[in-house]
PDB file of C-alpha atoms in Angstrom:
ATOM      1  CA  UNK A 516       0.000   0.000   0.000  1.00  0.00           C
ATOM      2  CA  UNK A 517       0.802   3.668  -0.768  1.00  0.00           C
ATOM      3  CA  UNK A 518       1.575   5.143   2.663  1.00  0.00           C
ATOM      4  CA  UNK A 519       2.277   8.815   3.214  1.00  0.00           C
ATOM      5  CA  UNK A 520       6.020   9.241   4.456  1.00  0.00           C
ATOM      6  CA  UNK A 521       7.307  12.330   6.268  1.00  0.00           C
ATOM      7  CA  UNK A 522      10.296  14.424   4.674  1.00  0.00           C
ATOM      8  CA  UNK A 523      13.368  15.104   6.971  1.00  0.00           C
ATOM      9  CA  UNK A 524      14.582  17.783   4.540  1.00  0.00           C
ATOM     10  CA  UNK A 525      16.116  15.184   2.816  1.00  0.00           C
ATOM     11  CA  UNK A 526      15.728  15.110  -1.261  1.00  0.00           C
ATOM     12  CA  UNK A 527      13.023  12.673  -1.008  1.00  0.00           C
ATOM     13  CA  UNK A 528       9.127  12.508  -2.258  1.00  0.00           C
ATOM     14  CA  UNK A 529       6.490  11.585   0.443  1.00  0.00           C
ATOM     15  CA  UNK A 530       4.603   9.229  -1.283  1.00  0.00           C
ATOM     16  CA  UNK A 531       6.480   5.848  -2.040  1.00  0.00           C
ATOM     17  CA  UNK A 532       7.214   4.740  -5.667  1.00  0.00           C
ATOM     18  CA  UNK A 533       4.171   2.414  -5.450  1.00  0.00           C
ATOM     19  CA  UNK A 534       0.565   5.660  -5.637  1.00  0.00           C
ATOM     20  CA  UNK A 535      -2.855   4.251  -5.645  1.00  0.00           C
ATOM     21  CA  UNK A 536      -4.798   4.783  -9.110  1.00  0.00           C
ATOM     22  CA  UNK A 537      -8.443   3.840  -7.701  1.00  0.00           C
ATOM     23  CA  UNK A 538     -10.030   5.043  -4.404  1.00  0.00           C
ATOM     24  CA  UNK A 539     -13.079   5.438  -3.105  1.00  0.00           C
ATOM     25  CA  UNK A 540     -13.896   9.073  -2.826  1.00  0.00           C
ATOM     26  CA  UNK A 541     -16.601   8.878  -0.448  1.00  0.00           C
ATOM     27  CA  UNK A 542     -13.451   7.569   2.025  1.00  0.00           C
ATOM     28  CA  UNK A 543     -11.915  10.745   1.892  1.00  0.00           C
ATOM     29  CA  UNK A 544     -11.457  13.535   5.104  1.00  0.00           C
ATOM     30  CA  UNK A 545     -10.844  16.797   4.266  1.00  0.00           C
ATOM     31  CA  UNK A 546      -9.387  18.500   1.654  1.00  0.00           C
ATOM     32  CA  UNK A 547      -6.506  16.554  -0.290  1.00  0.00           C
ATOM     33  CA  UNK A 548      -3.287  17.958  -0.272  1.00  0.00           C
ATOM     34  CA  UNK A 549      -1.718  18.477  -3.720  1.00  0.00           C
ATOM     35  CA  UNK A 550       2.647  18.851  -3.276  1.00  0.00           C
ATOM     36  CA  UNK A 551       3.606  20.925  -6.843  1.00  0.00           C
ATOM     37  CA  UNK A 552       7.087  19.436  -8.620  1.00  0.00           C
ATOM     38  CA  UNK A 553       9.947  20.998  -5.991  1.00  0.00           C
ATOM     39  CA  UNK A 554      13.781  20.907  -5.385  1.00  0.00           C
ATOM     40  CA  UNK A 555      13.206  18.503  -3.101  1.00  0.00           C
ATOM     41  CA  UNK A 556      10.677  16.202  -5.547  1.00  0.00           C
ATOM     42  CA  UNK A 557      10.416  15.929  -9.370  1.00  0.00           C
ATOM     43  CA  UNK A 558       6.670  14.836  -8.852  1.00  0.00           C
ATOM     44  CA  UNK A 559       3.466  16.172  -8.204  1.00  0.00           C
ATOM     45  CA  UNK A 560       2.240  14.527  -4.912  1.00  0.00           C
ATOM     46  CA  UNK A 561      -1.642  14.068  -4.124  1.00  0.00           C
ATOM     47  CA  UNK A 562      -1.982  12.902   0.025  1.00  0.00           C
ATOM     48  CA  UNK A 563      -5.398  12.233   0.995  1.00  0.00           C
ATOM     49  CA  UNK A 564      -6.457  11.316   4.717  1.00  0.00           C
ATOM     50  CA  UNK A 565      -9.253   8.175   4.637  1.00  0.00           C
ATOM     51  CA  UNK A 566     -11.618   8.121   7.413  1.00  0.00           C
ATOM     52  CA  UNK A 567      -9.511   6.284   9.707  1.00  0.00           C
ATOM     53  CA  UNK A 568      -6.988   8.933   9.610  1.00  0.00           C
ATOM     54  CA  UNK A 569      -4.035   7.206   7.310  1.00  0.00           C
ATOM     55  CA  UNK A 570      -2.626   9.027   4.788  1.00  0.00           C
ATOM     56  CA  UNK A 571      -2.708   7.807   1.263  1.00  0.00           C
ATOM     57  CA  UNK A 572      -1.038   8.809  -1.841  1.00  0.00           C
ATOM     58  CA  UNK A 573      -3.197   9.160  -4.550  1.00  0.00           C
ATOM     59  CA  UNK A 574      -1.987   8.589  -8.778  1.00  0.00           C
ATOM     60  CA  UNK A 575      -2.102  12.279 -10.094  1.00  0.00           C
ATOM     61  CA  UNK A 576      -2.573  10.387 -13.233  1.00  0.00           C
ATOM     62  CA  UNK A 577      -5.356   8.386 -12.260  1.00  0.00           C
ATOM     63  CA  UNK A 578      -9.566  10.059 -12.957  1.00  0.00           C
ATOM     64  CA  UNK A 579      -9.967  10.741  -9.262  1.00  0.00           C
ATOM     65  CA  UNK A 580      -5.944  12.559  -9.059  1.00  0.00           C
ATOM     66  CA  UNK A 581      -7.239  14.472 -12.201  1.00  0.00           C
ATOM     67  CA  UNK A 582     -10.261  15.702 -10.408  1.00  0.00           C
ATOM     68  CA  UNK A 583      -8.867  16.581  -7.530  1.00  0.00           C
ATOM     69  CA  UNK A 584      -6.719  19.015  -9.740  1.00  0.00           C
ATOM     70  CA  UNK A 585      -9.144  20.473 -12.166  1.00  0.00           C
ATOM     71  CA  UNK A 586     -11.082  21.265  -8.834  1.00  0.00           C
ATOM     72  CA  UNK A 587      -7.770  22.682  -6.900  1.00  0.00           C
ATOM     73  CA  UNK A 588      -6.991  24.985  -9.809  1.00  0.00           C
ATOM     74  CA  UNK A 589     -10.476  26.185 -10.274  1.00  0.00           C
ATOM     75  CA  UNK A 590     -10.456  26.996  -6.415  1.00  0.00           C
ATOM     76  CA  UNK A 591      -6.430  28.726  -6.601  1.00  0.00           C
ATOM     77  CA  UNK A 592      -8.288  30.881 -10.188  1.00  0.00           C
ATOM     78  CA  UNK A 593     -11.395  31.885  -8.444  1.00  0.00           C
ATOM     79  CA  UNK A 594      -9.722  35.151  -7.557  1.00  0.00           C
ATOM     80  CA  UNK A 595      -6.764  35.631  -9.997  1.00  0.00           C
ATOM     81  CA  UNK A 596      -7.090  38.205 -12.806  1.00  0.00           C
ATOM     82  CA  UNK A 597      -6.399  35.403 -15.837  1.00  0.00           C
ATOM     83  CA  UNK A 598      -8.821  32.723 -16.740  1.00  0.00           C
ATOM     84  CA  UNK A 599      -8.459  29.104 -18.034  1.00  0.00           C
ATOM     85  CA  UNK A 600      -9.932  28.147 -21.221  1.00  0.00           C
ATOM     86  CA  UNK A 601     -12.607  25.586 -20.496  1.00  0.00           C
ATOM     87  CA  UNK A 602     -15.607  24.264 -23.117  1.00  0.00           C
ATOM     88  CA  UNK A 603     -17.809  26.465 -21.731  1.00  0.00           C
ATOM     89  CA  UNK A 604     -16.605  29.227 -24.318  1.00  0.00           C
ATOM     90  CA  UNK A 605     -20.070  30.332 -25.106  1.00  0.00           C
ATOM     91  CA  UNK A 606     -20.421  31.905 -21.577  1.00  0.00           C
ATOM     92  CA  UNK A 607     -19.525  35.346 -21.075  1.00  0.00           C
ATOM     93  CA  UNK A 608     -20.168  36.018 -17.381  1.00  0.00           C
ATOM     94  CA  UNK A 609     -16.857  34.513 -16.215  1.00  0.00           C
ATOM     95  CA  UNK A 610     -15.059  38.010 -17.627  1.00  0.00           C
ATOM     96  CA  UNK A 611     -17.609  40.427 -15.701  1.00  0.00           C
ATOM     97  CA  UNK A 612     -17.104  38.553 -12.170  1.00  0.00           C
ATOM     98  CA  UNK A 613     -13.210  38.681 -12.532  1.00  0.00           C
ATOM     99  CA  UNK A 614     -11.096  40.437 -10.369  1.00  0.00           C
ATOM    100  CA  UNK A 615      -7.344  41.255  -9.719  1.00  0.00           C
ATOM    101  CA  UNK A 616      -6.059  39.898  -6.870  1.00  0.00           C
ATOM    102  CA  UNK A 617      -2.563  40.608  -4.950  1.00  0.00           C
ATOM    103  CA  UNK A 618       0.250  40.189  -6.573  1.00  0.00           C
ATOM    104  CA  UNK A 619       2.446  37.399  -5.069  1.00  0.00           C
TER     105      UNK A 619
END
């Protein structure tokens, strides 16, 4: 199994080579955490918490690891002055409700 591993500032991922691809999402607590590609990992790292409290890595590859990004970058974009392309070109209403935020 794909157990969560704690980083002691060492070069090292913390999720294990082996990342589960299926996983009940109704077994999820909380919000996932999402780990972007760093100095001290290549990958990007999804760690969810199940309801008995273990931590899980999750494929970022797999339909639910995709979801869980398309819904993290929708949340980060909510406020930011650029939008994504999506299908939903026709709408126009995204542009009016936009607004600049700080700077980082």
């Amino acid at each position: 199994s794909a157990q969560a591993q704690q980083s002691n500032g060492s070069n090292k991922c913390k999720c294990s080579s082996s990342l589960l691809a299926r996983f009940n999402a109704k077994l999820i607590q909380g919000e996932p955490v999402v780990h972007q590609p760093s100095s001290f990992c290549p990958l990007m790292e999804i760690i969810i918490t199940t309801k008995q409290g273990k931590e899980k890595c999750l494929d970022p590859k797999s339909q639910l690891g995709k979801f869980i990004l398309m819904k993290k970058q929708k949340h980060r974009e909510s406020g930011a002055a650029h939008l994504t392309t999506t299908s939903a070109q026709t709408s126009s209403s995204n542009s009016t409700r936009c607004h600049v935020a700080s700077s980082k």
